[in-house]
Coordinates of C-alpha atoms in Angstrom, one line a residue:
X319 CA 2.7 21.3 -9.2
X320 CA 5.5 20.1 -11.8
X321 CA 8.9 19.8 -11.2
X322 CA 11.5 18.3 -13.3
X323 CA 15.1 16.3 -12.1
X324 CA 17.4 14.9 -14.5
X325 CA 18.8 11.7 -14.9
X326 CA 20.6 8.9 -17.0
X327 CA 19.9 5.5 -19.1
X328 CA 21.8 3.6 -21.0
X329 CA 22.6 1.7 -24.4
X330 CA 25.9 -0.2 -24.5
X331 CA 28.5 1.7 -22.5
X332 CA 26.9 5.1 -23.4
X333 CA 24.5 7.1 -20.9
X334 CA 21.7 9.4 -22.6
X335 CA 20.4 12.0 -20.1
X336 CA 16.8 11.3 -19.2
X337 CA 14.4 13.9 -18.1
X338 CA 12.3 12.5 -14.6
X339 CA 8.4 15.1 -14.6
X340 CA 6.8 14.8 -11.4
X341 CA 3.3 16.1 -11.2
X342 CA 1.6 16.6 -7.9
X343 CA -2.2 16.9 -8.5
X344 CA -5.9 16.3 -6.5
X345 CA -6.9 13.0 -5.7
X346 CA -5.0 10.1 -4.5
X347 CA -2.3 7.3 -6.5
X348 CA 1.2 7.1 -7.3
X349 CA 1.8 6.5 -11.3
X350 CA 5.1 5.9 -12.6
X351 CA 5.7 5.6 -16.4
X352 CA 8.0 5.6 -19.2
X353 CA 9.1 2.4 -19.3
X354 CA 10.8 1.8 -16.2
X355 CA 11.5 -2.2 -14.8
X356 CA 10.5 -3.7 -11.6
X357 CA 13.0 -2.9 -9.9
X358 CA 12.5 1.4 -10.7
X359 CA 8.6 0.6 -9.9
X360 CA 9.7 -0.7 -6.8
X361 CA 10.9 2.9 -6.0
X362 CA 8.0 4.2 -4.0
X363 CA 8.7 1.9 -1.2
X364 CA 11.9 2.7 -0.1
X365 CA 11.4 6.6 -1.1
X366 CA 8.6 6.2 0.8
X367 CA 10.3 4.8 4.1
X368 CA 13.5 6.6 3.7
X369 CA 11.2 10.1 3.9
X370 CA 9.6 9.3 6.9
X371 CA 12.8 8.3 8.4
X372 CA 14.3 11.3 8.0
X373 CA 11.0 13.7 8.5
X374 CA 10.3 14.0 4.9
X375 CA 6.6 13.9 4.1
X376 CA 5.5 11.8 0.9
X377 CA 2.5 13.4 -0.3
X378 CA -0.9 11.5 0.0
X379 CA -2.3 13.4 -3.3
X380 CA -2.1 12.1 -6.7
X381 CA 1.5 11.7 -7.9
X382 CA 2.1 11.2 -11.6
X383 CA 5.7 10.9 -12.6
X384 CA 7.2 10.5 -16.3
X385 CA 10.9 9.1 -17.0
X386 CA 11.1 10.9 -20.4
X387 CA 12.1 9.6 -23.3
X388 CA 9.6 7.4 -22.7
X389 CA 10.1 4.6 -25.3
X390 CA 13.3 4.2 -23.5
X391 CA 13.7 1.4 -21.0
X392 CA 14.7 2.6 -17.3
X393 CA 16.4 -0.1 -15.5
X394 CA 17.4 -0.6 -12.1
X395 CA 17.6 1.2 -8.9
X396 CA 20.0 4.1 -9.4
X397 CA 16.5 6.4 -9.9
X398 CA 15.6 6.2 -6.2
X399 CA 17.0 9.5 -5.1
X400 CA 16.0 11.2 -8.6
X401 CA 12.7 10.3 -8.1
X402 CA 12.8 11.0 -4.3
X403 CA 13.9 14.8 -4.9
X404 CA 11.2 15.3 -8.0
X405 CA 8.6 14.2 -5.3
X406 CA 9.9 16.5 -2.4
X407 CA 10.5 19.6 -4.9
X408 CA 7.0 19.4 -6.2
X409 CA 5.9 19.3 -2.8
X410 CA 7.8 22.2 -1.8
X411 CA 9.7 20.4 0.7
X412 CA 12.8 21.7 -1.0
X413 CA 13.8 24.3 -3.3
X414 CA 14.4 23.3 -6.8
X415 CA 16.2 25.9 -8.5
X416 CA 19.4 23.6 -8.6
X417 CA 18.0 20.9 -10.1
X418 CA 18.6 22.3 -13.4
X419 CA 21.9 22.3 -13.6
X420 CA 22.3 18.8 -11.7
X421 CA 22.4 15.1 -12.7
X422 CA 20.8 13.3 -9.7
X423 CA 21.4 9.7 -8.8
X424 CA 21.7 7.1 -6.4
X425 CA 20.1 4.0 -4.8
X426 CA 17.9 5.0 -1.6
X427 CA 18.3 2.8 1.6
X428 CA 15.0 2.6 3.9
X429 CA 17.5 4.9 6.5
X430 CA 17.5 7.2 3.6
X431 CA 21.2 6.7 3.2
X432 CA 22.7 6.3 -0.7
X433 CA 24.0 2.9 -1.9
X434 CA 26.7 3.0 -4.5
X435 CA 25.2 2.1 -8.8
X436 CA 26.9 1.6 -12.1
X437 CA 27.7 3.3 -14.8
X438 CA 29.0 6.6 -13.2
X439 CA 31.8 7.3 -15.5
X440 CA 29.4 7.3 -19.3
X441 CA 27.2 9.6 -17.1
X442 CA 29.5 12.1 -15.8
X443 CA 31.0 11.8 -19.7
X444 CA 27.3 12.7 -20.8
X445 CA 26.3 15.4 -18.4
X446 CA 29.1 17.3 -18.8
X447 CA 28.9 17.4 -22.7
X448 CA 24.9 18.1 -22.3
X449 CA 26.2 21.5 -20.5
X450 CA 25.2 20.5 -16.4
X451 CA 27.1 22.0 -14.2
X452 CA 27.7 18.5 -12.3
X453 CA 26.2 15.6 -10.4
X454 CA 24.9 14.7 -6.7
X455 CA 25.5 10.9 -6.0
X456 CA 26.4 8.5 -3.6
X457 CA 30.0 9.4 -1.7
X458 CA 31.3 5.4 -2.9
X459 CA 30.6 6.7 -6.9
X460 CA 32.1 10.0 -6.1
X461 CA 35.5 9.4 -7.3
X462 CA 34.5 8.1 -10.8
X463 CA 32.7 10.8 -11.8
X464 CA 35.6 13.2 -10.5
X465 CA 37.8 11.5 -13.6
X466 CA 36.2 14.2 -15.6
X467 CA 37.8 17.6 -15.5
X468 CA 35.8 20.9 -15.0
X469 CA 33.3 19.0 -13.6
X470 CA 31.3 19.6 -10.0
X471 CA 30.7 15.9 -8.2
X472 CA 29.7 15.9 -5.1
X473 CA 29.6 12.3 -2.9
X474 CA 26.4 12.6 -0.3
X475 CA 25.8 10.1 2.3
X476 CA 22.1 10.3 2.3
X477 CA 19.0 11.9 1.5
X478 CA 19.5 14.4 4.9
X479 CA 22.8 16.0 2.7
X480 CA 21.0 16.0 -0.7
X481 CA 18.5 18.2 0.8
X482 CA 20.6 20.4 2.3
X483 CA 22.7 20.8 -1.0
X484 CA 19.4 21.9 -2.5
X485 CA 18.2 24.0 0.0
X486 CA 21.8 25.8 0.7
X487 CA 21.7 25.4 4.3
X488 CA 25.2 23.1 4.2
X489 CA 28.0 24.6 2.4
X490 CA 29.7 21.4 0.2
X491 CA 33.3 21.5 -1.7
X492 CA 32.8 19.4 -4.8
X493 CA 35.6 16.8 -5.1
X494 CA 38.5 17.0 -7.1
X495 CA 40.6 14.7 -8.5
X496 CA 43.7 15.3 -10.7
X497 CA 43.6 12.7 -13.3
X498 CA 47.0 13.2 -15.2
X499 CA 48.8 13.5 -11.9
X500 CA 47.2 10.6 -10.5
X501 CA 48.3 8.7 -13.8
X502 CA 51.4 10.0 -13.5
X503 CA 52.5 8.7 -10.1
X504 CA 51.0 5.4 -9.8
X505 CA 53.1 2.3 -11.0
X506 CA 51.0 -0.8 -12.1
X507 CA 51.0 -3.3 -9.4
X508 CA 50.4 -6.7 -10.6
X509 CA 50.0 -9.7 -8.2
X510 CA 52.1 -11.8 -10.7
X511 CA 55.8 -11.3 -12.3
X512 CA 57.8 -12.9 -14.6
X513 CA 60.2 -13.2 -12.3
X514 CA 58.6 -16.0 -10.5
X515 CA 58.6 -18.2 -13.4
X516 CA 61.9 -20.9 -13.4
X517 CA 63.0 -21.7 -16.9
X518 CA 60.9 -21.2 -19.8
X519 CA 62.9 -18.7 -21.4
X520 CA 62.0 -19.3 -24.9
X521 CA 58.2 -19.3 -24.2
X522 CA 59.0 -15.7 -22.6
X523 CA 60.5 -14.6 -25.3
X524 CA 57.6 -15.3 -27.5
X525 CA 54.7 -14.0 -25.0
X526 CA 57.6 -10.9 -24.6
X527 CA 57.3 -10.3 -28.8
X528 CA 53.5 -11.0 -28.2
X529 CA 53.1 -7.8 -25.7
X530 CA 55.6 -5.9 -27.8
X531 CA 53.3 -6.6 -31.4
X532 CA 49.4 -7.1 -29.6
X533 CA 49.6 -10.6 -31.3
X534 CA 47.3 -13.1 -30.4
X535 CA 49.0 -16.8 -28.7
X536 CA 48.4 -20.3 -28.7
X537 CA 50.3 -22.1 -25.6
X538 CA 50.7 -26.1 -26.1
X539 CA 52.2 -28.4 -23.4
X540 CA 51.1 -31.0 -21.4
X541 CA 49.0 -30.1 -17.7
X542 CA 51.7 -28.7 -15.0
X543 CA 54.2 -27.4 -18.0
X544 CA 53.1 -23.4 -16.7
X545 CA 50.8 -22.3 -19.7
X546 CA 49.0 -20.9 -17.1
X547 CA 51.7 -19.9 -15.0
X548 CA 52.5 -18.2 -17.7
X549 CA 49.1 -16.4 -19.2
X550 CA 48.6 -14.4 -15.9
X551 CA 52.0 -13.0 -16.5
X552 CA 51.1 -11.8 -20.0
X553 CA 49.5 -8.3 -18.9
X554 CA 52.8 -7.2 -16.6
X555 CA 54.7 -6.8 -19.5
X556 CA 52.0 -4.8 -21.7
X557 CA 52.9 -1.1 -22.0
X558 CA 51.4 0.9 -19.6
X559 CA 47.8 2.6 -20.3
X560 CA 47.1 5.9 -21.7
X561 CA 44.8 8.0 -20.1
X562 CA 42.5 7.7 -23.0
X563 CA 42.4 3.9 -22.6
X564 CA 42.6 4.1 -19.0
X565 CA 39.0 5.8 -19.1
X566 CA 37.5 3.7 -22.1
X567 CA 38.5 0.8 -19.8
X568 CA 36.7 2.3 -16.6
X569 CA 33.9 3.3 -18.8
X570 CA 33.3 -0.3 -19.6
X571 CA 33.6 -1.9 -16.1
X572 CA 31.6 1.3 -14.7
X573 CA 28.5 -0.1 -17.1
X574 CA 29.2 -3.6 -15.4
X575 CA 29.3 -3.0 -12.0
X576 CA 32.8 -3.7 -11.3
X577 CA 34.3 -0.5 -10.2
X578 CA 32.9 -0.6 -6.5
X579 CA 35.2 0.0 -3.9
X580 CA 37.9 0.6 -6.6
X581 CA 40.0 4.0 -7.0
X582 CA 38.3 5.5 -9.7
X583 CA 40.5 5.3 -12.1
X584 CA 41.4 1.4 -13.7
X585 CA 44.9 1.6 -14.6
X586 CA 46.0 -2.7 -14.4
X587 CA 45.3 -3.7 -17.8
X588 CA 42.4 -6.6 -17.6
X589 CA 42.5 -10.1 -17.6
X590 CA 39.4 -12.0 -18.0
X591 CA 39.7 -16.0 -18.1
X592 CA 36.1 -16.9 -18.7
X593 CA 35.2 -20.9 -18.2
X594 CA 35.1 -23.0 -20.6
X595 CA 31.3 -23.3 -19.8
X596 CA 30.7 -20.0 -20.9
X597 CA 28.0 -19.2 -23.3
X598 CA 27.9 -17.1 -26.5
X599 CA 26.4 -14.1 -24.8
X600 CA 28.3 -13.8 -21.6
X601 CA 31.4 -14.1 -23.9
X602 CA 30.3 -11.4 -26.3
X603 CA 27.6 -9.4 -24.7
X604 CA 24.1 -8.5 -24.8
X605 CA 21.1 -10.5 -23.2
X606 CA 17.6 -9.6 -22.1
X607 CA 19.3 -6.7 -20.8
X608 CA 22.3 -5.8 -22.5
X609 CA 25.6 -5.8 -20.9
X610 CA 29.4 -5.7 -21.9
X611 CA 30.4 -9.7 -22.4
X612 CA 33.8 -10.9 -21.6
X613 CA 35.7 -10.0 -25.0
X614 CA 34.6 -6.1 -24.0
X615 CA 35.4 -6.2 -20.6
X616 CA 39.0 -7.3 -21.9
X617 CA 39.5 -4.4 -23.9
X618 CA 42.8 -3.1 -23.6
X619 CA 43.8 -6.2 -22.0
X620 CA 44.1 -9.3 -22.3
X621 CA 41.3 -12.8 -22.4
X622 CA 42.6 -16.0 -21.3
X623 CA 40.7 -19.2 -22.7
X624 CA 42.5 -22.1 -20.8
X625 CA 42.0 -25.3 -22.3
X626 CA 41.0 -23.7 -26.3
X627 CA 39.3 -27.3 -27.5
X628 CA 37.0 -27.7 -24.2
X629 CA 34.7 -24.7 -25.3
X630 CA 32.0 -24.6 -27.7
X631 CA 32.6 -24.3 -30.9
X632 CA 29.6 -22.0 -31.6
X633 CA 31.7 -19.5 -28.3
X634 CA 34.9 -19.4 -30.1
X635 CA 33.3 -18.8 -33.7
X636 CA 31.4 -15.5 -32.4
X637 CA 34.8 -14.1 -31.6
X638 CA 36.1 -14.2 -35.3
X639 CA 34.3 -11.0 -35.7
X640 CA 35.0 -9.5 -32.7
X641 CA 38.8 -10.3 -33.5
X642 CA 39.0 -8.7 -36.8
X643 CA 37.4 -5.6 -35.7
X644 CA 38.2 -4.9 -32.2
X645 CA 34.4 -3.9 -31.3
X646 CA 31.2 -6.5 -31.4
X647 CA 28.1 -5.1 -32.7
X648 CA 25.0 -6.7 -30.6
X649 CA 21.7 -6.4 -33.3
X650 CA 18.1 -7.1 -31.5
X651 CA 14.7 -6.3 -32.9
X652 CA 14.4 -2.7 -30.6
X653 CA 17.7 -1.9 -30.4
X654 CA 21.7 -2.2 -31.9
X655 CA 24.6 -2.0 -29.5
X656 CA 28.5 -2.0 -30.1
X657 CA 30.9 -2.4 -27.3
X658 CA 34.8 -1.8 -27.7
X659 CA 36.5 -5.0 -27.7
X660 CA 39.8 -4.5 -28.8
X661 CA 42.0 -7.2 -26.5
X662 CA 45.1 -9.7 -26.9
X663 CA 43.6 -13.3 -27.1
X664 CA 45.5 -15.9 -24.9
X665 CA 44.8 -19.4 -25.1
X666 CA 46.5 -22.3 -24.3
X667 CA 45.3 -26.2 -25.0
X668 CA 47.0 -29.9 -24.5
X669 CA 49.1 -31.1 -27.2
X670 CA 46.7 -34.1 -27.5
X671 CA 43.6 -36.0 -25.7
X672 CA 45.7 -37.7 -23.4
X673 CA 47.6 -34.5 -22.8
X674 CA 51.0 -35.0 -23.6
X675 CA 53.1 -34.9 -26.8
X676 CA 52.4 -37.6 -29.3
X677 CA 56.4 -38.3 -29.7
X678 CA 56.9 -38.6 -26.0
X679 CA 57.3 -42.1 -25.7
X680 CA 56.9 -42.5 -22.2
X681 CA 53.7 -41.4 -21.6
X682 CA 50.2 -42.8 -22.6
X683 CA 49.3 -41.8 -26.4
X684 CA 46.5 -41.2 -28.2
X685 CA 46.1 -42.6 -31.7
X686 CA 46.8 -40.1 -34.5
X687 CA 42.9 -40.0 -35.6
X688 CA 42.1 -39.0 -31.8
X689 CA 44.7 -36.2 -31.5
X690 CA 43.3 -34.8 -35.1
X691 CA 40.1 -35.0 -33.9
X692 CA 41.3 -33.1 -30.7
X693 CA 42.4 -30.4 -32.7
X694 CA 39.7 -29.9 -35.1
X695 CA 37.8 -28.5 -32.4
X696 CA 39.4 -25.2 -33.4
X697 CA 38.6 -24.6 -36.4
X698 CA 40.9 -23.3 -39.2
X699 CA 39.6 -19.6 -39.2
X700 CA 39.9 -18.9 -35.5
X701 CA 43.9 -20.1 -35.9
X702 CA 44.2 -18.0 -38.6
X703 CA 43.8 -14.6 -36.2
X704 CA 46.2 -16.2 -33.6
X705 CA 50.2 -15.4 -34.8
X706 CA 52.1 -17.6 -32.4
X707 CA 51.8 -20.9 -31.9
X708 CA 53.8 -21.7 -28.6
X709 CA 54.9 -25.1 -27.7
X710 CA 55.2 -25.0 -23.6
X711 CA 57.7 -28.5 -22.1
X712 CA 57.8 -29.0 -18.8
X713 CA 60.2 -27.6 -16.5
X714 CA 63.5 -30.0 -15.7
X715 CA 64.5 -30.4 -11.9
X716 CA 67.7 -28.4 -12.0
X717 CA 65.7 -25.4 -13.3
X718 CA 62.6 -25.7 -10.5
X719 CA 65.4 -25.7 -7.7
X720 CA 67.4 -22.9 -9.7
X721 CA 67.8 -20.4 -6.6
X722 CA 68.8 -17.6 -9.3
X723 CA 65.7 -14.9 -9.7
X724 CA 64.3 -14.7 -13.4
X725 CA 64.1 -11.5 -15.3
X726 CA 61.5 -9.5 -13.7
X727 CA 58.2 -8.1 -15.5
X728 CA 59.5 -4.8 -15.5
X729 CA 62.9 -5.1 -17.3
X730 CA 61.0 -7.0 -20.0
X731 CA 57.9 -4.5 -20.1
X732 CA 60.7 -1.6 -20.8
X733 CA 61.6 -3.5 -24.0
X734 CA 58.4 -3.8 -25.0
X735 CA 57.5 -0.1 -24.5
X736 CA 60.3 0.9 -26.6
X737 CA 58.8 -1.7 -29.2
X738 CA 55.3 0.1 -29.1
X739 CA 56.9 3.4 -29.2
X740 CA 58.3 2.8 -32.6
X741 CA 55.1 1.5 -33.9
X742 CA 52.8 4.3 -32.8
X743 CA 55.4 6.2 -34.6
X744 CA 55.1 4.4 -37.6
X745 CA 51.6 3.9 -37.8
X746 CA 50.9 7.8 -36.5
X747 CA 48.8 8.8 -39.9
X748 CA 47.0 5.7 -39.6
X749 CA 43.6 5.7 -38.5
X750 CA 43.2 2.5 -37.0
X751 CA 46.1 0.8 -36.9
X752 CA 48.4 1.1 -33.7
X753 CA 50.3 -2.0 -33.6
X754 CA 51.7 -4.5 -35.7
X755 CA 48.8 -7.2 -35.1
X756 CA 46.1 -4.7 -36.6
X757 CA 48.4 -4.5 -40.0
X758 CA 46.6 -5.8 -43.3
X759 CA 47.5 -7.2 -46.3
X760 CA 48.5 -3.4 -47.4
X761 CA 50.5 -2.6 -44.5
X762 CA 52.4 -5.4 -44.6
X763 CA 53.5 -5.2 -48.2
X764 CA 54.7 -1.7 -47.0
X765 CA 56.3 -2.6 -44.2
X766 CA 57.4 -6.0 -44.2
X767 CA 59.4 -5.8 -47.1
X768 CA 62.1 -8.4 -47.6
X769 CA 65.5 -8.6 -49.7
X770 CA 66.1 -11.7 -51.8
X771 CA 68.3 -13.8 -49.1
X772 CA 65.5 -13.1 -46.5
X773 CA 62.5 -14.1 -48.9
X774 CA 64.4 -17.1 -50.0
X775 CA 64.7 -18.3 -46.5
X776 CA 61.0 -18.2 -46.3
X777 CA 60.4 -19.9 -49.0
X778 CA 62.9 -22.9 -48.4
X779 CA 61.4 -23.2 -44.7
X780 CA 57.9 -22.8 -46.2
X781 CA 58.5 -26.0 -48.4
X782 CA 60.6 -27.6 -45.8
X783 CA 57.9 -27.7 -42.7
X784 CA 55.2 -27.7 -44.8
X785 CA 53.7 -24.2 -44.0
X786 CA 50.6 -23.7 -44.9
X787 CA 49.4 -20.4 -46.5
X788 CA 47.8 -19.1 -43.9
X789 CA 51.2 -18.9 -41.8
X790 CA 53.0 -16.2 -44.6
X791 CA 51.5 -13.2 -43.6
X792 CA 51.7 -14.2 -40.0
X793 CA 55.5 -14.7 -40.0
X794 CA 55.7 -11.2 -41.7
X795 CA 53.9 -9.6 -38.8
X796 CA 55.6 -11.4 -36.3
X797 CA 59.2 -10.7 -38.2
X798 CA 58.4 -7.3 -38.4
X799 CA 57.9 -7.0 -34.1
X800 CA 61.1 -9.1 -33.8
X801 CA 62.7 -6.5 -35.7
X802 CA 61.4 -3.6 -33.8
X803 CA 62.6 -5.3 -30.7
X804 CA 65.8 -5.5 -32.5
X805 CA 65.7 -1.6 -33.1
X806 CA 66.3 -2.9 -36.8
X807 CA 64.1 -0.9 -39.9
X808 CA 64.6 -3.9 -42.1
X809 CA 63.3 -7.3 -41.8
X810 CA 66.7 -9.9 -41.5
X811 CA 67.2 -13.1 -42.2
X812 CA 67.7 -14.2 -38.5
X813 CA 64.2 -11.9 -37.9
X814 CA 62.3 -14.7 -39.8
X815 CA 63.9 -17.3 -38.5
X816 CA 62.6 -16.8 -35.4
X817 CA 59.2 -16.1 -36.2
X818 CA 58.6 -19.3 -38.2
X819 CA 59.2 -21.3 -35.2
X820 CA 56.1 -19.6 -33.8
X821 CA 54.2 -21.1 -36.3
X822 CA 53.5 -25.1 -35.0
X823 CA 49.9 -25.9 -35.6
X824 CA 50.5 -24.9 -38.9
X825 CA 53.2 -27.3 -40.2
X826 CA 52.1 -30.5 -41.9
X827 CA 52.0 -33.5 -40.1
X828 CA 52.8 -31.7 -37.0
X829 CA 51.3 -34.6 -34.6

């Protein structure tokens, strides 16, 4: 007897519906193919104790089962339960005229009850679009999959409920959740404000104009100054997400693994601060079996490298790509992935080797050659996608012990909402371009334009500080966000001002 239950696999962060045949025959043997890993061959053992556990009979015939398309690989353990129902349908130990319309999924305990998998949101996305009527899964996955509108999802505890679902003898309400609403009413809750930050009012300014453009930012200060401090504070103040992004985001951590015991819906805008031990592939993705790296799981948010020089070159050079494009394409022999990874890079780094300022006369120096040295570990490139350069001094006493509360996170944030505002206004009949970072060459001659007292400004500071090139176009972009904060259309004079102090790293002789 042959019955068929549907399924998912993936490639990247997308989910392709797969087709699970089970054929019930004479003889004797169990024979799973179609590509599936250890851990999916491992199946027949726990679907085998979690029948008899629950009076469920597995069949001592010949079982043949196919996970069709079968050059694709099937990894992991969320095929227990899909394989569990394909056996007990061809048996006739349920009745399997809903299993057309259904995605089934779920890891099967040896109690028969269903453990929680990943990658429930690109599935529901899938099944839906294929046409199925919805999905059976475990109760902890249920909310995810409910992020999809005219959709049935129903959470089961175990295999007991699964079977009755099938069989009609329980009546179950498919759960519903009401996505815009739930977007609606919920305020970001960060652990971290602004507010709890003493002084420092000029580096806020800069990570403020940072959040308001999506520019990229260096911090430089000595250890204990607050870069870090700082850095966590950074998403707080990004606008809030869309529900578009707010899905692309839980799409993303859904493939990972990291949605478990989490509302559904992600709505805080990530931070990742990856080690500076990390390698190239858990920063951009991919592996033996492939999975979002650090620079996708960031997207939308924001990816903190503390300490810039201390990684490897060869991890910070795979993100010039990545950077540029705001997705990283993952090329194997058997297959080609791309994952979003459109995120504001953070970094911060010590002025020098010995970690302090090389005009700070009283602390320990390091000799000019060691602090070039120090920064040559980033190479020229890599600076040239980062628009501020920040220089972070410590904190005085009389500010520390300042009893006054800062500005809070969500007095700045409003500014920089009304910032973003007027550049998805701008940039509405642009395809790809939302903010003022993502601007090229084009865009900024059209946008950044400058009168003859602005432009001579420029110039006179260029050949003052000893700007290099790179930092023109920089200082445009970064004028041009100063000015939207400044509810000006025009670029002024005091706009560029400002925005060439952002620019340190690149001024000759800056050591």
């Amino acid at each position: 007897m042959l019955e068929k239950v549907y399924a998912a696999a993936f490639l990247g962060v997308d989910a392709t519906i797969i087709t699970i045949e089970v054929n019930i025959d004479k003889g004797i043997g169990y024979h799973l193919v179609g590509l599936p890993d250890n851990a999916v061959k491992e199946s027949n053992f726990r679907i085998h104790a979690a029948l008899k556990n629950n009076n469920l009979h597995f069949p001592g015939k010949k079982i043949t089962v196919n996970m069709a398309p079968a050059d694709m690989r099937k990894e992991g353990t969320s095929y227990d339960i899909s394989l569990a129902v394909g056996i007990l349908a061809a048996s006739k130990q349920v009745d399997s005229e809903k299993l057309k319309d259904y995605i089934v999924m779920g890891e099967l305990s040896l109690d028969g009850s269903l453990q929680s998998i990943k990658g429930v949101l690109p599935i529901a996305i899938e099944a839906k679009k294929q046409g199925f009527k919805g999905i059976l899964l475990p109760v902890e996955n249920a909310k995810e999959a409910a992020l999809i509108d005219d959709f049935e999802v129903y959470g089961l505890q175990n295999i007991k409920e699964v079977t009755d679902f099938l069989d009609d003898t329980t009546t179950f309400t498919p759960l519903l959740f009401d996505t815009q609403k739930y977007l609606n009413e919920i305020e970001n809750k960060f652990s971290y404000d602004f507010m709890d930050v003493k002084g420092q009012e000029s580096v806020k300014r800069a990570l403020e104009i940072a959040a308001s453009g999506g520019h990229n930012v260096l911090l430089i200060g000595p250890p204990g100054s607050g870069k870090t401090m700082l850095a966590k504070r950074l998403p707080s103040i990004l606008p809030s997400m869309s529900l578009h992004e707010a899905i692309e985001t839980t799409k993303i951590h859904s493939v990972a693994g990291n949605t478990k015991n989490k509302e559904g819906l992600i709505l805080e805008r990530p931070f990742r601060a990856p080690h500076h031990t990390v390698s190239d592939v858990a920063l951009v993705g991919g592996g033996q079996y492939p999975q979002p790296g650090e620079i996708s799981l960031a997207h939308n948010g924001v990816l903190f490298l503390d300490e810039l020089p201390e990684f490897k070159r060869s991890v910070l050079e795979v993100m010039r790509q990545p950077l540029e494009d705001r997705e990283v394409t993952i090329s194997r022999a058997k297959f080609t992935i791309t994952y979003p990874s459109s995120f504001m890079l953070m970094a911060s780094m010590n002025p020098s080797p010995s970690g302090d300022f090389i005009n700070d006369d009283s602390k320990i120096q390091s000799s000019s050659l060691e602090v070039k040295k120090y920064l040559n570990k980033i190479s020229g490139p890599l600076l040239d996608r980062i628009d501020l350069h920040i220089e972070v001094n410590p904190v005085p006493f009389e500010k520390l012990s300042n009893e006054i509360p800062a500005e809070s996170s969500k007095l700045i944030k409003q500014r920089v909402q009304t910032a973003r505002d007027i550049q998805t206004k701008r940039y509405a009949d642009k395809r790809n371009i939302h903010y003022n970072a993502q601007m090229d060459v084009k865009q900024i001659k059209e946008y950044c334009k400058l009168t003859t007292e602005t432009k001579n400004l420029l110039k006179k500071a260029m050949e003052s500080l000893n700007l290099s090139a790179r930092a023109y176009d920089r200082i445009l972009k970064v004028s041009r966000t100063i000015a939207d904060l400044d509810n000006s259309e025009n670029i002024e004079s005091r706009h560029i001002a400002e925005a060439i102090q952002y620019r340190s790293l690149d001024r000759e002789h800056w050591v």
